[in-house]
Coordinates of C-alpha atoms in Angstrom, one line a residue:
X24 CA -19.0 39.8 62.7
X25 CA -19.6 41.3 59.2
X26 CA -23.2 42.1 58.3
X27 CA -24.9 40.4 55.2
X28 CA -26.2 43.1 53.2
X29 CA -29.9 44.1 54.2
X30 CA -31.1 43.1 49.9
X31 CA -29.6 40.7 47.5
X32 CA -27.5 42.2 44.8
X33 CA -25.9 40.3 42.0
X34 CA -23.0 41.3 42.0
X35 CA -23.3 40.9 38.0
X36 CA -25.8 43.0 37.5
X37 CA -24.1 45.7 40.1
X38 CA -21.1 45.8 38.4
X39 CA -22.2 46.6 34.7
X40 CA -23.8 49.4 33.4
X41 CA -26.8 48.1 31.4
X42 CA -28.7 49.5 28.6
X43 CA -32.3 50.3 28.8
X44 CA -34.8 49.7 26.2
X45 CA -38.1 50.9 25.5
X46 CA -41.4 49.3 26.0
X47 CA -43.6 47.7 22.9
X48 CA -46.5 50.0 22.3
X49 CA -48.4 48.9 19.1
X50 CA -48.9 45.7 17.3
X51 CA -45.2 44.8 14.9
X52 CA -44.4 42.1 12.7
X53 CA -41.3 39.5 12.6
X54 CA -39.9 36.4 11.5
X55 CA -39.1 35.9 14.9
X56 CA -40.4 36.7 18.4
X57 CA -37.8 35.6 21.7
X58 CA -39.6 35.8 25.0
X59 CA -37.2 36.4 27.8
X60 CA -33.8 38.3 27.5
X61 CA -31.5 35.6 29.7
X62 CA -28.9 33.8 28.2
X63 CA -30.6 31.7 25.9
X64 CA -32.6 34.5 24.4
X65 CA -29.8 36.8 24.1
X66 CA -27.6 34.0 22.1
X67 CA -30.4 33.1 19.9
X68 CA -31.7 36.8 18.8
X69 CA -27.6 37.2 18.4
X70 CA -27.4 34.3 16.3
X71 CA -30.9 34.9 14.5
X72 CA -30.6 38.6 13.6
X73 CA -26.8 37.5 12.6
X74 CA -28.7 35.2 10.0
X75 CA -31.0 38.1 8.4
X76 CA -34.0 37.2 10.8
X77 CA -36.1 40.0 11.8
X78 CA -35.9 39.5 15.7
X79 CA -37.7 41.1 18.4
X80 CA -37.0 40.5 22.0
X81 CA -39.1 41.0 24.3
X82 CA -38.4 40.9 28.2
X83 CA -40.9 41.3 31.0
X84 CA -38.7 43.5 33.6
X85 CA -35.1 44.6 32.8
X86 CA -32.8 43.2 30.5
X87 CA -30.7 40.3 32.4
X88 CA -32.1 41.0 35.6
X89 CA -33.4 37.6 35.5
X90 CA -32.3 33.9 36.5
X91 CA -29.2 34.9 34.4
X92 CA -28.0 38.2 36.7
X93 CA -28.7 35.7 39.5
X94 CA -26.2 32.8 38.8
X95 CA -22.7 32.1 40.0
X96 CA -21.9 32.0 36.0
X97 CA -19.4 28.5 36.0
X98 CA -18.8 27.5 32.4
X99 CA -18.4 23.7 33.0
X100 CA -19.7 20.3 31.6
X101 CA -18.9 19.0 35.3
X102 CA -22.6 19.6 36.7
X103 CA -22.4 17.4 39.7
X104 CA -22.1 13.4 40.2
X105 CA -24.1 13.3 36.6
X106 CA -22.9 11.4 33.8
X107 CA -22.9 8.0 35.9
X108 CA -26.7 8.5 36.7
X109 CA -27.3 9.4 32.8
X110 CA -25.4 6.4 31.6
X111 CA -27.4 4.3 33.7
X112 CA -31.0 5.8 32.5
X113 CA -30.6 7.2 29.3
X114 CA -27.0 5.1 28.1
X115 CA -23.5 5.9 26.9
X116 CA -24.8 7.5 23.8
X117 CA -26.6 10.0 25.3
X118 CA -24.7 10.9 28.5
X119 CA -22.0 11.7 25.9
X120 CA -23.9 13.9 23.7
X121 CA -25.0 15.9 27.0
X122 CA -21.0 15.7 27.5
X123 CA -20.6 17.5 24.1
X124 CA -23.7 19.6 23.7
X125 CA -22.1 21.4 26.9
X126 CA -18.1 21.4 26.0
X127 CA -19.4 22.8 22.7
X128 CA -21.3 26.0 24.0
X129 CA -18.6 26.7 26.2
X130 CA -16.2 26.5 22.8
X131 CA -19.0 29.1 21.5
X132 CA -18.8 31.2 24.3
X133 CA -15.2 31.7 24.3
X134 CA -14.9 32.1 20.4
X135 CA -17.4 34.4 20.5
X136 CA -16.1 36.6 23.3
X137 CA -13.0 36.1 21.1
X138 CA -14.4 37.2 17.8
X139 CA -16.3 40.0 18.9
X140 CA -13.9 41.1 21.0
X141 CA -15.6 41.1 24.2
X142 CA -14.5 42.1 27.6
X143 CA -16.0 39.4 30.0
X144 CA -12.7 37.9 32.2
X145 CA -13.2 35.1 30.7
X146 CA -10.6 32.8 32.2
X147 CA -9.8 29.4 31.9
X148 CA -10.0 27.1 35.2
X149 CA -10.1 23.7 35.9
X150 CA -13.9 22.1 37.6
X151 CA -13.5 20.2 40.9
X152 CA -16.4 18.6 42.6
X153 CA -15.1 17.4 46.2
X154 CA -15.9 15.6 49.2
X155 CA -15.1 15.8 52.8
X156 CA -17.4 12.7 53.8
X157 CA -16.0 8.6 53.1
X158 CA -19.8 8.3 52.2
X159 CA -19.3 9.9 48.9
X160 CA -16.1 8.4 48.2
X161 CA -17.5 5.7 45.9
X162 CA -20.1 8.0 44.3
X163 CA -17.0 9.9 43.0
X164 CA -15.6 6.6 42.0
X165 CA -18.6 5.5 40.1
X166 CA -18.4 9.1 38.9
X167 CA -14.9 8.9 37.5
X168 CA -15.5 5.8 35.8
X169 CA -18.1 7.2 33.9
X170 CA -15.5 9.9 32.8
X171 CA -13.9 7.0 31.5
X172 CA -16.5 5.3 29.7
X173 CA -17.5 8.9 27.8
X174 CA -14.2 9.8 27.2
X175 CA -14.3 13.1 29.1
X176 CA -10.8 14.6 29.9
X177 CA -10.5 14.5 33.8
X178 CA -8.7 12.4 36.9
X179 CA -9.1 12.1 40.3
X180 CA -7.2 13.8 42.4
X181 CA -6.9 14.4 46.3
X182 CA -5.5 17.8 46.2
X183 CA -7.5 21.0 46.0
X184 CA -6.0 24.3 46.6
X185 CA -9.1 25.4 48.9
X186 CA -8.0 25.3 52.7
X187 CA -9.9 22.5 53.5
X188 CA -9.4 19.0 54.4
X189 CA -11.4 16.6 51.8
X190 CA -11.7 13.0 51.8
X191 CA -11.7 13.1 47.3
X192 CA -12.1 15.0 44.3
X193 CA -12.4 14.6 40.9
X194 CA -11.5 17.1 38.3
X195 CA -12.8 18.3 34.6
X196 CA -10.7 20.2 32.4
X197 CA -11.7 22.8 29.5
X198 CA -13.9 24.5 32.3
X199 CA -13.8 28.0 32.3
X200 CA -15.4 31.3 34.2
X201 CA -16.0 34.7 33.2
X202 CA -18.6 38.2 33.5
X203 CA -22.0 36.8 32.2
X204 CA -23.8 40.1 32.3
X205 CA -20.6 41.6 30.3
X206 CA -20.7 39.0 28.0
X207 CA -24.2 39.2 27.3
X208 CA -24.6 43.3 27.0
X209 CA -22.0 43.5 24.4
X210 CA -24.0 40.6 22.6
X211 CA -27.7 41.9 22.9
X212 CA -26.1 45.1 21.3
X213 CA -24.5 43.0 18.7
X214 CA -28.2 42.0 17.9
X215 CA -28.9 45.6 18.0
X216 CA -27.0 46.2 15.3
X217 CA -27.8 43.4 13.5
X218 CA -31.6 44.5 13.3
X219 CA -32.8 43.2 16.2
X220 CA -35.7 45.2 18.4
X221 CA -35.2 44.6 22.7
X222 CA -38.4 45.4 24.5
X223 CA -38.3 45.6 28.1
X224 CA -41.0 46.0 30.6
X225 CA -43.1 43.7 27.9
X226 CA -44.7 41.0 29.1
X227 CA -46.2 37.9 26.7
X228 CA -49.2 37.0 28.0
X229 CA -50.2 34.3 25.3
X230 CA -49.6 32.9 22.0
X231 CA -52.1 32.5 18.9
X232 CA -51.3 29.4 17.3
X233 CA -51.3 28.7 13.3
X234 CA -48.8 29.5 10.2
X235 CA -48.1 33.2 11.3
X236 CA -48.4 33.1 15.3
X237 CA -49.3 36.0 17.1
X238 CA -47.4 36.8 20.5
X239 CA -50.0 39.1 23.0
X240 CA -48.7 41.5 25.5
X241 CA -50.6 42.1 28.3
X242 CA -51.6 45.3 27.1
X243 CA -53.2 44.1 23.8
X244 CA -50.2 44.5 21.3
X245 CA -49.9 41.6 18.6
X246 CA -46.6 40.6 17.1
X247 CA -47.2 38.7 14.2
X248 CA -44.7 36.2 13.4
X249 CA -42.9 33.3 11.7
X250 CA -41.7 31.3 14.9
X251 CA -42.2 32.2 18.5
X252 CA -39.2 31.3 21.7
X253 CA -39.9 30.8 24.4
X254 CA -37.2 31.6 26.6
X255 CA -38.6 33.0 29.5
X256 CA -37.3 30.2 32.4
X257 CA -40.6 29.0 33.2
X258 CA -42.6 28.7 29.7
X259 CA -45.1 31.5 29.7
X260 CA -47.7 29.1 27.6
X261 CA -47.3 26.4 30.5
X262 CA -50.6 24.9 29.4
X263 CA -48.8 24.0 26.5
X264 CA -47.4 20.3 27.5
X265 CA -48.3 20.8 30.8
X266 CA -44.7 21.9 32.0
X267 CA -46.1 23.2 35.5
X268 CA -46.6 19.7 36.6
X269 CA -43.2 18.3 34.3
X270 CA -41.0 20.1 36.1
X271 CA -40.2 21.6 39.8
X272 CA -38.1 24.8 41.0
X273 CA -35.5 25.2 43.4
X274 CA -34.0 28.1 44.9
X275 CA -29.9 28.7 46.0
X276 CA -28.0 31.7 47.2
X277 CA -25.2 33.2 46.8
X278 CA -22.6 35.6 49.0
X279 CA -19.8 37.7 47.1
X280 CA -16.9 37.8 49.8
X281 CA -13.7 39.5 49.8
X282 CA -11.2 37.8 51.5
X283 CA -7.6 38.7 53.1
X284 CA -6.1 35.5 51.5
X285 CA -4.8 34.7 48.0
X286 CA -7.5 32.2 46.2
X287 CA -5.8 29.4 44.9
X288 CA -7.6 29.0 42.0
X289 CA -10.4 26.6 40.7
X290 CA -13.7 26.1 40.8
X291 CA -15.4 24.0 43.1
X292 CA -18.6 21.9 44.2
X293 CA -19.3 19.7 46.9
X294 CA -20.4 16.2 46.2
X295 CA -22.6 16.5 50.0
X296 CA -25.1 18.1 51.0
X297 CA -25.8 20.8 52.0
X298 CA -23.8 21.5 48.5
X299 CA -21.4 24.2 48.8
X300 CA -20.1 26.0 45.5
X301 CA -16.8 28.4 45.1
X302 CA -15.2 30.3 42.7
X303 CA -13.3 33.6 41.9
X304 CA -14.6 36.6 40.4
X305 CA -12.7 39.2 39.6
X306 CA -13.7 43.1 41.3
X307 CA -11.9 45.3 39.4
X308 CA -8.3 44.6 40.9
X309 CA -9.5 43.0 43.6
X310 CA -10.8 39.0 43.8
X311 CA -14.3 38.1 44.6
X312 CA -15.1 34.7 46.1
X313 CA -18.4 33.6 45.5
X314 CA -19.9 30.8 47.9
X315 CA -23.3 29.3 46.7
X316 CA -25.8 26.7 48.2
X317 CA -27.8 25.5 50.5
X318 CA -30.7 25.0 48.3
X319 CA -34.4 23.7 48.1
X320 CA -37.7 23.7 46.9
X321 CA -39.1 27.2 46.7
X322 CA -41.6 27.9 49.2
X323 CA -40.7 25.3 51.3
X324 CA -38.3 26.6 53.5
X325 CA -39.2 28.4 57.0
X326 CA -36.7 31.2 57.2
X327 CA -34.9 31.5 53.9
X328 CA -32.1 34.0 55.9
X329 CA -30.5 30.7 57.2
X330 CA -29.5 29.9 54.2
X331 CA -27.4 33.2 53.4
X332 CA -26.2 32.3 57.4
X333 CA -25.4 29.4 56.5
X334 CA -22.8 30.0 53.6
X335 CA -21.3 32.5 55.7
X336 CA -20.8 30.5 58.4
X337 CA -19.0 28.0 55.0
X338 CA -17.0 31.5 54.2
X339 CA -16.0 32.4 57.6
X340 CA -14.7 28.9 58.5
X341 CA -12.9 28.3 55.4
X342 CA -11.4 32.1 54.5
X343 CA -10.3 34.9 56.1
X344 CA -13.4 36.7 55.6
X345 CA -12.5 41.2 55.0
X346 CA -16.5 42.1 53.8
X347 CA -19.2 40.3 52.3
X348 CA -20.2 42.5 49.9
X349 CA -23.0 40.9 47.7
X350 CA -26.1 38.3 48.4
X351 CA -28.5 37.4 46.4
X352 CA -30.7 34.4 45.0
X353 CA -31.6 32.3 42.2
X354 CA -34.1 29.8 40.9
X355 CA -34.0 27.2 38.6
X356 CA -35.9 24.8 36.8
X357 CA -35.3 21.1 37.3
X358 CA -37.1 18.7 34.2
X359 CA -38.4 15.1 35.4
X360 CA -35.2 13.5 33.9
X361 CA -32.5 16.2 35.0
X362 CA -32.2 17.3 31.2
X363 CA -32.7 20.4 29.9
X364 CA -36.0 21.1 27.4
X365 CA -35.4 22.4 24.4
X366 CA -37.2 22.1 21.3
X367 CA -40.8 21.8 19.8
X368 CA -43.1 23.2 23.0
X369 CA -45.6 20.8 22.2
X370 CA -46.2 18.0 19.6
X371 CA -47.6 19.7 16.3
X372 CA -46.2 23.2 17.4
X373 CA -43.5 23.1 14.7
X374 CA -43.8 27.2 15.2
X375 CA -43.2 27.7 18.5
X376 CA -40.1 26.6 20.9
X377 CA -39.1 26.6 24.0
X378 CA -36.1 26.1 26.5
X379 CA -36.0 25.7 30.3
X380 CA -35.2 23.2 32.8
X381 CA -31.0 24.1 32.9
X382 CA -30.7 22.2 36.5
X383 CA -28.5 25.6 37.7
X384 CA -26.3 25.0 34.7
X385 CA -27.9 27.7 32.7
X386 CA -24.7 29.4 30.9
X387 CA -23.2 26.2 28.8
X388 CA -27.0 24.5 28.7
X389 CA -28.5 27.8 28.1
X390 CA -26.1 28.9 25.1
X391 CA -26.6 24.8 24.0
X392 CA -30.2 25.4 23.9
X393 CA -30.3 28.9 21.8
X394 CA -28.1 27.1 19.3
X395 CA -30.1 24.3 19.1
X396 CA -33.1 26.7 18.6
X397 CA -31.0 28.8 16.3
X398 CA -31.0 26.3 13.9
X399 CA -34.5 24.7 14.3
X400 CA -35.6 28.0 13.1
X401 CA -33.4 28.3 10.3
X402 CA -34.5 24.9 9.2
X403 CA -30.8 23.3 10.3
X404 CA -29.9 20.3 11.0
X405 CA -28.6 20.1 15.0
X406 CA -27.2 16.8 16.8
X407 CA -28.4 17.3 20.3
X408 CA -32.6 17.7 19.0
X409 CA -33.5 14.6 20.0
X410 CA -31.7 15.2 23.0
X411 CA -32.8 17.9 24.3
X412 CA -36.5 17.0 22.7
X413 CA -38.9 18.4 25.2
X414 CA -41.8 15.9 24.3
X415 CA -39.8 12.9 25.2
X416 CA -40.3 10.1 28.0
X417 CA -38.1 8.0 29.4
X418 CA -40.2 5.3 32.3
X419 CA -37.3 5.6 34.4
X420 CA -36.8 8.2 35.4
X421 CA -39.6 10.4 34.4
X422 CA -42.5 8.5 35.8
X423 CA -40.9 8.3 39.2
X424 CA -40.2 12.0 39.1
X425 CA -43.6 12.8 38.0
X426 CA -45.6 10.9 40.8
X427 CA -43.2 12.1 43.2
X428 CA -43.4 15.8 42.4
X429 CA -47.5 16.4 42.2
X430 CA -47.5 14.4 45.2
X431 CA -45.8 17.3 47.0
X432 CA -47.7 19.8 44.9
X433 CA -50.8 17.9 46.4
X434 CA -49.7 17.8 49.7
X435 CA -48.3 21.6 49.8
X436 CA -51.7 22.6 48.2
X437 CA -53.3 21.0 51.5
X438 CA -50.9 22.3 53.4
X439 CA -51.3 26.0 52.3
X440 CA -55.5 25.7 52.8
X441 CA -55.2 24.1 56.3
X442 CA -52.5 26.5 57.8
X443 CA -54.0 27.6 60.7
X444 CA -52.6 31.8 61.4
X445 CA -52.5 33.3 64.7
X446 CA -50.5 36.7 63.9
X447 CA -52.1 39.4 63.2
X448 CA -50.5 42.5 61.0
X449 CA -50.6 44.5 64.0
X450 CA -47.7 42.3 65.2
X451 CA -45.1 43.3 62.5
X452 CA -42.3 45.3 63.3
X453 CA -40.2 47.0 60.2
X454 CA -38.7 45.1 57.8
X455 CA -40.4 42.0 59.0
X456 CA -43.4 40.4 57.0
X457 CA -45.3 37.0 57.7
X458 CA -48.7 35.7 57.5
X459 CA -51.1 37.0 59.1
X460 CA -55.2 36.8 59.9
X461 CA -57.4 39.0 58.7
X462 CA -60.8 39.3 59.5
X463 CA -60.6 35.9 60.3
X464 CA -58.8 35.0 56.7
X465 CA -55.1 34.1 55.8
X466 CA -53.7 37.4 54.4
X467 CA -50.4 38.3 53.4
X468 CA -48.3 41.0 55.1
X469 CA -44.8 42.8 55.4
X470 CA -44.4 46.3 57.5
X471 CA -41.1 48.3 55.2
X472 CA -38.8 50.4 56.7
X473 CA -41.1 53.1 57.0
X474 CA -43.8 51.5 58.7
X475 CA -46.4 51.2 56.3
X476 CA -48.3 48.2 55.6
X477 CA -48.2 46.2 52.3
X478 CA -51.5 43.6 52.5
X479 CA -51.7 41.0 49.6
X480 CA -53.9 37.8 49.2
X481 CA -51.4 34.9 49.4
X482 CA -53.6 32.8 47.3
X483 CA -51.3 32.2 44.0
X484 CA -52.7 33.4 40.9
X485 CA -51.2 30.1 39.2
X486 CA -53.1 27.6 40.2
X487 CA -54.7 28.7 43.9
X488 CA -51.7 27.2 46.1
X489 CA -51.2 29.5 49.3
X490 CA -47.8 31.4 49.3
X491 CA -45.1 31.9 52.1
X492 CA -42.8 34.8 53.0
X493 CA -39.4 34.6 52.3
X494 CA -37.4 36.9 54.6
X495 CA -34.4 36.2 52.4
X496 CA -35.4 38.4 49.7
X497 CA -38.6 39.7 50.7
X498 CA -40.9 38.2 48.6
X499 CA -44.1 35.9 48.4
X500 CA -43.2 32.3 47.3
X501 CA -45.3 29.3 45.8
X502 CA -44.1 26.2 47.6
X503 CA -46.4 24.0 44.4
X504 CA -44.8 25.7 41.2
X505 CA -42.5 28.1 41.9
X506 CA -44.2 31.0 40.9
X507 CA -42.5 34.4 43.5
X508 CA -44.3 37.8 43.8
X509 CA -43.1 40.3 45.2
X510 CA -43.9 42.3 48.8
X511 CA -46.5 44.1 47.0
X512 CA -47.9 41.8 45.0
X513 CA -46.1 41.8 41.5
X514 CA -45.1 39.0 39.9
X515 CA -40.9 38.0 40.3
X516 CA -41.0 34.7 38.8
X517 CA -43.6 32.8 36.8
X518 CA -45.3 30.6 36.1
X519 CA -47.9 32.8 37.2
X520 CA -48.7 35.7 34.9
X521 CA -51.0 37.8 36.6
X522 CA -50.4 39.4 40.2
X523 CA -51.6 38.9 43.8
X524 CA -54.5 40.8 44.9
X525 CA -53.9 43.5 47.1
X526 CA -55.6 44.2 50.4
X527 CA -56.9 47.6 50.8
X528 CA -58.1 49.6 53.9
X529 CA -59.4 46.1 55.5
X530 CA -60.3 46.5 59.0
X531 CA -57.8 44.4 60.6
X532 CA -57.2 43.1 63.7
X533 CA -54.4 44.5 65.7
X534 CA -52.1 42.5 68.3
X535 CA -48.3 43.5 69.5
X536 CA -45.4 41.9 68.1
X537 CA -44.9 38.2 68.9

């Protein structure tokens, strides 16, 4: 049986040689400061810098190492069994402005590739989502019918060219695919030339509000300013409109599989759960197939491996599986409503913007979103602001999303303070970590391949929700917010800014392996 590589790598991020980029050292000045180098920052300092801004970006690790070098990079409007649950909450008007905010950013993406002459195998394909259950069958009727209603080009169809028997399917064309990290070097240097300054290693810590706000890194530099963007997946300011408790995160995973088959073509998404997602990539000369899924709330899964199992037990019964050569993971961000936010980060904060909440359809609602921006900051008119607007409510569905989603923060919060630990870090073999007791208090723990010890607090530095290990990718994991640290205690995802406190020299209490 083929192996799973012992670390996720993106095969995105593998495969491209990036730049690197110095870190900010003293205080600057700009019309605008973007936080976070994904795909939405990247578009907008393009487009900014392309408009005579003075643009700084500034990203807290490496450039596109983020949620955007973690993606399975589909360039669709077709983002599941949608537009008929958006007709029914928000009406025709808006399901179809969704409809065209995302068939227009994937128009972007391709004439910009085109114009700048950008290498990305960008190829058209058509967008299936599928089933193999008759319990789905009328979801993709309903589904089709809202095609209908919204005027979106696609049909049902019952034949796929994946090797698998499926009960319906309903297709979306003017879909495409192509090399997101390629795409999005060659466009950051495009900014480059333009004027703009990339900081990496830079974290934003917190803004200073008023006419010129000031962006603080967490060592003390000031970037004064004319607008601040937040970019940065989870809003770094989350105080600001209370996003940590308007949203919830969710984590998926991917395998990059060579198989000794020719792929048919398409790209595809199951309409069942556990949701299974495939598509080609191309390796050079040779095809990659990448299968995604098996998601869920982050933190709140008890051996996130299974999951990578899982899609290659998909791959192995569906291909004729050579190597898997890549795993890895994302998270996204998932708004009360299902639509993105993107706009004004808080009533009254006509200076600083934000965008987050892409549902795992980052690339077409990210680039929507850094247009949208684009434009609020260059005092533009844009058709999708109300839209996107991130200070809007809508009773159904947002107040049944928000009562149900602090009710699990609530109830993982009690969960986390009542876990009652037995092991003991004495217990951990290499390469394994858990949580363990310590002098008789929850501790975190993982033994590397070398045997030595890495001890953290698992207390999050968020909000005070207890963390678990994710053997997956080796990390610590907030099952309330989202926020992921790594082995060591560094933060991987926010919204938590500040790290986990490290254990050292405790006197511990030894046991053998369980």
């Amino acid at each position: 049986m083929n192996q799973l590589p012992q670390f996720p790598q993106s095969y995105w991020t593998s495969s491209v040689r990036l730049p690197e980029y110095p870190r900010l050292t003293k205080d600057t000045d700009a019309d605008v400061v973007i936080v976070g180098a994904g795909i939405t920052g990247i578009t907008a300092g393009y487009l900014l810098s392309r408009a005579g801004k003075r643009t700084v970006i500034l990203e807290a690790g490496r450039v596109l190492h983020g949620t955007t070098g973690h993606t399975t990079a589909k360039m669709t409007a077709q983002h599941g069994l949608i537009y008929d649950e958006f007709i029914r909450h928000f009406g025709e008007e808006k399901a179809r402005l969704y409809y065209e905010a995302n068939r227009d950013a994937i128009d972007f993406i391709r004439e910009t590739a085109a114009r700048e002459n950008i290498a990305c195998d960008l190829s058209d394909e058509a967008s299936y989502v599928y089933t193999e259950s008759d319990s789905s069958v009328d979801k993709l009727e309903n589904e089709r019918r809202a095609y209908e209603k919204l005027g979106i080009e696609g049909e049902p169809t019952d034949r796929v060219s994946l090797p698998i028997s499926v009960r319906g399917a309903l297709v979306m064309h003017g879909a495409a695919r192509f090399h997101p990290v390629a795409y999005l070097t060659a466009l950051i240097q495009k900014a480059a030339e333009s004027g703009a300054q990339i900081y990496e290693h830079t974290t934003a810590m917190k803004i200073e509000e008023g006419n010129s706000p000031v962006v603080v890194t967490e060592t003390g530099v000031r970037i004064r300013c004319g607008h601040v963007i937040c970019a940065s997946h989870f809003p770094f300011p989350d105080w600001k409109g209370f996003y940590f408790a308007r949203m919830h995160s969710e984590r998926s995973y991917v395998l990059g599989v060579r198989i000794a088959q020719k792929y048919g073509g398409g790209m595809y998404l199951s309409a069942d759960k556990p949701k299974r997602s495939v598509r080609v990539a191309q390796d050079g000369e040779e095809p990659l197939i990448l299968i995604g899924g098996d998601g869920h709330k982050t933190g709140q899964s008890d051996c996130t491996i299974r999951h990578y199992e899982a899609l290659r037990s998909f791959a192995e019964s569906t291909f004729k599986v050579k190597e898997i050569a890549y795993r890895w993971s994302a998270q996204d961000l998932v708004t009360l409503d299902k639509m993105p936010y993107a706009g004004k980060i808080a009533p009254g904060s006509d200076r600083v913007l934000v965008a987050t909440g892409y549902r795992k359809w980052g690339m077409s609602n990210g680039t929507a979103a850094a247009r949208l921006l684009a434009r609020l900051v260059l005092e533009q008119e844009d058709r999708y602001r109300e839209l996107f607007d991130p200070n809007r409510l809508h009773a159904d569905p947002d107040i049944k999303s928000f009562v149900v989603d602090n009710a699990d923060v609530a109830r993982q919060w009690i969960a986390g303070k009542m876990d009652i630990v037995y092991r003991t870090p004495g217990s951990l073999i290499p390469g394994e970590g858990a949580t363990v007791r310590i002098n008789g208090k929850r501790a975190g723990a993982y033994r590397d391949a070398e045997g030595n010890l890495h001890l953290v607090d698992t207390t999050c530095t968020h909000m005070g929700c207890e963390t678990n290990w994710n053997d997956g990718d080796r990390t610590w994991d907030c099952p309330c917010h989202g926020s992921r640290f790594s082995y060591t205690g560094e933060v991987v995802e926010g919204p938590a800014k500040e790290p986990l406190a490290r254990l050292e020299n405790p006197v511990i209490e030894t046991g053998s392996p369980t």
